[in-house]
């Protein structure tokens, strides 16, 4: 269910580090293989109050070429999508085009170094499980990666 939720977030929708390690060339430095480490979810009600959060261990890898990203979960079929990185109001946004990953997705690149990467994004009206299926007005997902 959590992997399905992650794909849903990706279907409907980052990089801070030591100054000496921080990259200015996101387009080049993202290329290669990344291990998904953690997925941190926060769920909010319509008043904007956090009602639940959870952390999952990453599952699989992401491989980036100059134009394509392939997510390979450890026990599932790889999903590929074209992507591009845009600068929006001083923020680096990774945009995944509609593809086998389902619909268009945008995630902010919070931090990127040679060996670590963090993305964050949000969606509205998302289901989660906390003693039963519930619906959050908003959910944010933060994903960490390492080489």
PDB file of C-alpha atoms in Angstrom:
ATOM      1  CA  UNK A   1       0.000   0.000   0.000  1.00  0.00           C
ATOM      2  CA  UNK A   2       2.819   2.406   0.865  1.00  0.00           C
ATOM      3  CA  UNK A   3       4.595   1.745  -2.432  1.00  0.00           C
ATOM      4  CA  UNK A   4       1.277   2.274  -4.188  1.00  0.00           C
ATOM      5  CA  UNK A   5       0.863   5.564  -2.306  1.00  0.00           C
ATOM      6  CA  UNK A   6       4.374   6.594  -3.290  1.00  0.00           C
ATOM      7  CA  UNK A   7       3.594   5.900  -6.934  1.00  0.00           C
ATOM      8  CA  UNK A   8       0.347   7.808  -6.532  1.00  0.00           C
ATOM      9  CA  UNK A   9       2.226  10.772  -5.114  1.00  0.00           C
ATOM     10  CA  UNK A  10       4.706  10.526  -7.947  1.00  0.00           C
ATOM     11  CA  UNK A  11       1.833  10.189 -10.381  1.00  0.00           C
ATOM     12  CA  UNK A  12       0.079  13.352  -9.210  1.00  0.00           C
ATOM     13  CA  UNK A  13       3.096  15.602  -8.174  1.00  0.00           C
ATOM     14  CA  UNK A  14      15.718  17.917  -3.445  1.00  0.00           C
ATOM     15  CA  UNK A  15      19.008  18.989  -2.167  1.00  0.00           C
ATOM     16  CA  UNK A  16      20.728  20.595   1.008  1.00  0.00           C
ATOM     17  CA  UNK A  17      24.232  19.655   2.113  1.00  0.00           C
ATOM     18  CA  UNK A  18      27.576  20.995   3.204  1.00  0.00           C
ATOM     19  CA  UNK A  19      28.503  23.972   1.065  1.00  0.00           C
ATOM     20  CA  UNK A  20      31.663  22.305  -0.200  1.00  0.00           C
ATOM     21  CA  UNK A  21      29.679  19.253  -1.406  1.00  0.00           C
ATOM     22  CA  UNK A  22      26.663  21.035  -2.836  1.00  0.00           C
ATOM     23  CA  UNK A  23      26.367  20.845  -6.586  1.00  0.00           C
ATOM     24  CA  UNK A  24      25.484  23.673  -8.936  1.00  0.00           C
ATOM     25  CA  UNK A  25      25.150  21.357 -11.919  1.00  0.00           C
ATOM     26  CA  UNK A  26      21.999  19.432 -11.045  1.00  0.00           C
ATOM     27  CA  UNK A  27      21.380  18.243 -14.604  1.00  0.00           C
ATOM     28  CA  UNK A  28      24.789  16.541 -14.767  1.00  0.00           C
ATOM     29  CA  UNK A  29      25.097  15.395 -11.157  1.00  0.00           C
ATOM     30  CA  UNK A  30      21.753  13.614 -11.036  1.00  0.00           C
ATOM     31  CA  UNK A  31      22.856  11.216 -13.813  1.00  0.00           C
ATOM     32  CA  UNK A  32      23.667   7.728 -12.570  1.00  0.00           C
ATOM     33  CA  UNK A  33      22.281   5.191 -10.142  1.00  0.00           C
ATOM     34  CA  UNK A  34      20.702   6.178  -6.806  1.00  0.00           C
ATOM     35  CA  UNK A  35      19.552   3.926  -3.953  1.00  0.00           C
ATOM     36  CA  UNK A  36      16.229   4.961  -2.440  1.00  0.00           C
ATOM     37  CA  UNK A  37      16.882   5.193   1.328  1.00  0.00           C
ATOM     38  CA  UNK A  38      13.791   6.574   3.096  1.00  0.00           C
ATOM     39  CA  UNK A  39      10.317   7.812   2.313  1.00  0.00           C
ATOM     40  CA  UNK A  40       8.845  10.165   4.920  1.00  0.00           C
ATOM     41  CA  UNK A  41       5.123  10.892   4.703  1.00  0.00           C
ATOM     42  CA  UNK A  42       3.200  13.615   6.540  1.00  0.00           C
ATOM     43  CA  UNK A  43      -0.593  13.836   6.395  1.00  0.00           C
ATOM     44  CA  UNK A  44      -2.598  17.009   7.122  1.00  0.00           C
ATOM     45  CA  UNK A  45      -6.263  17.756   7.735  1.00  0.00           C
ATOM     46  CA  UNK A  46      -8.147  20.572   6.013  1.00  0.00           C
ATOM     47  CA  UNK A  47      -7.075  23.025   8.754  1.00  0.00           C
ATOM     48  CA  UNK A  48      -3.418  22.317   7.907  1.00  0.00           C
ATOM     49  CA  UNK A  49      -2.723  20.399  11.123  1.00  0.00           C
ATOM     50  CA  UNK A  50      -0.464  17.361  10.824  1.00  0.00           C
ATOM     51  CA  UNK A  51      -2.547  14.327  11.817  1.00  0.00           C
ATOM     52  CA  UNK A  52      -0.168  11.471  11.041  1.00  0.00           C
ATOM     53  CA  UNK A  53       3.337  10.743   9.793  1.00  0.00           C
ATOM     54  CA  UNK A  54       5.268   7.634   8.902  1.00  0.00           C
ATOM     55  CA  UNK A  55       8.667   6.624   7.573  1.00  0.00           C
ATOM     56  CA  UNK A  56       9.325   3.730   5.225  1.00  0.00           C
ATOM     57  CA  UNK A  57      12.612   2.208   4.174  1.00  0.00           C
ATOM     58  CA  UNK A  58      13.440   2.880   0.532  1.00  0.00           C
ATOM     59  CA  UNK A  59      12.790   0.105  -1.928  1.00  0.00           C
ATOM     60  CA  UNK A  60      15.066  -0.228  -4.913  1.00  0.00           C
ATOM     61  CA  UNK A  61      16.967   2.124  -7.162  1.00  0.00           C
ATOM     62  CA  UNK A  62      16.538   5.049  -9.519  1.00  0.00           C
ATOM     63  CA  UNK A  63      18.726   5.326 -12.609  1.00  0.00           C
ATOM     64  CA  UNK A  64      18.974   8.641 -14.435  1.00  0.00           C
ATOM     65  CA  UNK A  65      20.260   9.231 -17.945  1.00  0.00           C
ATOM     66  CA  UNK A  66      20.218  12.689 -19.515  1.00  0.00           C
ATOM     67  CA  UNK A  67      16.494  12.359 -20.336  1.00  0.00           C
ATOM     68  CA  UNK A  68      15.068   9.221 -18.685  1.00  0.00           C
ATOM     69  CA  UNK A  69      14.538   8.101 -15.087  1.00  0.00           C
ATOM     70  CA  UNK A  70      13.942   4.429 -14.297  1.00  0.00           C
ATOM     71  CA  UNK A  71      12.637   3.402 -10.875  1.00  0.00           C
ATOM     72  CA  UNK A  72      13.365  -0.271 -10.127  1.00  0.00           C
ATOM     73  CA  UNK A  73      11.685  -1.498  -6.930  1.00  0.00           C
ATOM     74  CA  UNK A  74      13.321  -4.616  -5.462  1.00  0.00           C
ATOM     75  CA  UNK A  75      10.259  -6.805  -6.043  1.00  0.00           C
ATOM     76  CA  UNK A  76       8.468  -5.141  -8.929  1.00  0.00           C
ATOM     77  CA  UNK A  77       8.695  -4.199 -12.584  1.00  0.00           C
ATOM     78  CA  UNK A  78      10.843  -1.150 -13.442  1.00  0.00           C
ATOM     79  CA  UNK A  79       8.964   2.046 -14.273  1.00  0.00           C
ATOM     80  CA  UNK A  80      10.493   4.590 -16.664  1.00  0.00           C
ATOM     81  CA  UNK A  81       9.686   8.179 -17.495  1.00  0.00           C
ATOM     82  CA  UNK A  82      11.203  11.072 -19.348  1.00  0.00           C
ATOM     83  CA  UNK A  83      12.155  13.880 -16.990  1.00  0.00           C
ATOM     84  CA  UNK A  84      13.524  17.388 -17.003  1.00  0.00           C
ATOM     85  CA  UNK A  85      14.780  19.756 -14.356  1.00  0.00           C
ATOM     86  CA  UNK A  86      13.374  23.268 -14.218  1.00  0.00           C
ATOM     87  CA  UNK A  87      14.274  26.325 -12.193  1.00  0.00           C
ATOM     88  CA  UNK A  88      11.061  27.751 -10.703  1.00  0.00           C
ATOM     89  CA  UNK A  89      11.415  30.805  -8.460  1.00  0.00           C
ATOM     90  CA  UNK A  90      14.944  29.796  -7.527  1.00  0.00           C
ATOM     91  CA  UNK A  91      13.963  26.187  -6.746  1.00  0.00           C
ATOM     92  CA  UNK A  92      15.056  23.146  -8.722  1.00  0.00           C
ATOM     93  CA  UNK A  93      12.014  21.100  -9.744  1.00  0.00           C
ATOM     94  CA  UNK A  94      12.247  17.645 -11.276  1.00  0.00           C
ATOM     95  CA  UNK A  95       9.351  17.074 -13.644  1.00  0.00           C
ATOM     96  CA  UNK A  96       8.409  13.561 -14.750  1.00  0.00           C
ATOM     97  CA  UNK A  97       6.320  13.434 -17.935  1.00  0.00           C
ATOM     98  CA  UNK A  98       3.287  11.181 -18.272  1.00  0.00           C
ATOM     99  CA  UNK A  99       4.492   7.631 -18.894  1.00  0.00           C
ATOM    100  CA  UNK A 100       4.514   4.167 -17.356  1.00  0.00           C
ATOM    101  CA  UNK A 101       4.798   5.980 -14.001  1.00  0.00           C
ATOM    102  CA  UNK A 102       1.248   7.198 -14.754  1.00  0.00           C
ATOM    103  CA  UNK A 103       0.596  10.941 -14.838  1.00  0.00           C
ATOM    104  CA  UNK A 104       2.795  14.048 -14.707  1.00  0.00           C
ATOM    105  CA  UNK A 105       4.697  14.598 -11.459  1.00  0.00           C
ATOM    106  CA  UNK A 106       6.743  17.428  -9.965  1.00  0.00           C
ATOM    107  CA  UNK A 107       9.039  17.141  -6.946  1.00  0.00           C
ATOM    108  CA  UNK A 108      11.281  19.848  -5.512  1.00  0.00           C
ATOM    109  CA  UNK A 109      14.939  18.898  -5.356  1.00  0.00           C
ATOM    110  CA  UNK A 110      15.717  19.972  -1.803  1.00  0.00           C
ATOM    111  CA  UNK A 111      19.374  18.977  -1.889  1.00  0.00           C
ATOM    112  CA  UNK A 112      21.876  17.260  -4.163  1.00  0.00           C
ATOM    113  CA  UNK A 113      25.498  16.388  -3.560  1.00  0.00           C
ATOM    114  CA  UNK A 114      27.701  13.876  -5.339  1.00  0.00           C
ATOM    115  CA  UNK A 115      26.488  11.149  -2.935  1.00  0.00           C
ATOM    116  CA  UNK A 116      23.074  12.178  -1.600  1.00  0.00           C
ATOM    117  CA  UNK A 117      19.824  13.610  -2.854  1.00  0.00           C
ATOM    118  CA  UNK A 118      16.511  14.670  -1.272  1.00  0.00           C
ATOM    119  CA  UNK A 119      13.175  15.318  -3.032  1.00  0.00           C
ATOM    120  CA  UNK A 120       9.943  16.633  -1.617  1.00  0.00           C
ATOM    121  CA  UNK A 121       6.453  17.048  -3.027  1.00  0.00           C
ATOM    122  CA  UNK A 122       2.821  17.146  -2.022  1.00  0.00           C
ATOM    123  CA  UNK A 123      -0.612  16.082  -3.195  1.00  0.00           C
ATOM    124  CA  UNK A 124      -4.158  16.683  -2.014  1.00  0.00           C
ATOM    125  CA  UNK A 125      -6.949  14.297  -1.069  1.00  0.00           C
ATOM    126  CA  UNK A 126      -4.826  11.214  -0.503  1.00  0.00           C
ATOM    127  CA  UNK A 127      -5.671   8.008   1.359  1.00  0.00           C
ATOM    128  CA  UNK A 128      -3.438   6.577   4.068  1.00  0.00           C
ATOM    129  CA  UNK A 129      -3.670   3.801   6.643  1.00  0.00           C
ATOM    130  CA  UNK A 130      -3.732   4.528  10.371  1.00  0.00           C
ATOM    131  CA  UNK A 131      -5.916   1.958  12.114  1.00  0.00           C
ATOM    132  CA  UNK A 132      -8.085   1.988   8.997  1.00  0.00           C
ATOM    133  CA  UNK A 133      -8.152   3.782   5.672  1.00  0.00           C
ATOM    134  CA  UNK A 134      -8.385   7.554   6.096  1.00  0.00           C
ATOM    135  CA  UNK A 135      -8.218  10.523   3.743  1.00  0.00           C
ATOM    136  CA  UNK A 136      -5.890  13.479   4.271  1.00  0.00           C
ATOM    137  CA  UNK A 137      -6.575  16.900   2.778  1.00  0.00           C
ATOM    138  CA  UNK A 138      -2.861  17.109   1.952  1.00  0.00           C
ATOM    139  CA  UNK A 139       0.146  14.813   2.113  1.00  0.00           C
ATOM    140  CA  UNK A 140       3.821  15.586   1.694  1.00  0.00           C
ATOM    141  CA  UNK A 141       6.441  13.043   0.733  1.00  0.00           C
ATOM    142  CA  UNK A 142      10.169  13.495   1.277  1.00  0.00           C
ATOM    143  CA  UNK A 143      12.450  10.915  -0.337  1.00  0.00           C
ATOM    144  CA  UNK A 144      16.147  10.491   0.449  1.00  0.00           C
ATOM    145  CA  UNK A 145      18.691   8.806  -1.852  1.00  0.00           C
ATOM    146  CA  UNK A 146      22.340   7.772  -1.660  1.00  0.00           C
ATOM    147  CA  UNK A 147      24.842   6.505  -4.213  1.00  0.00           C
TER     148      UNK A 147
END
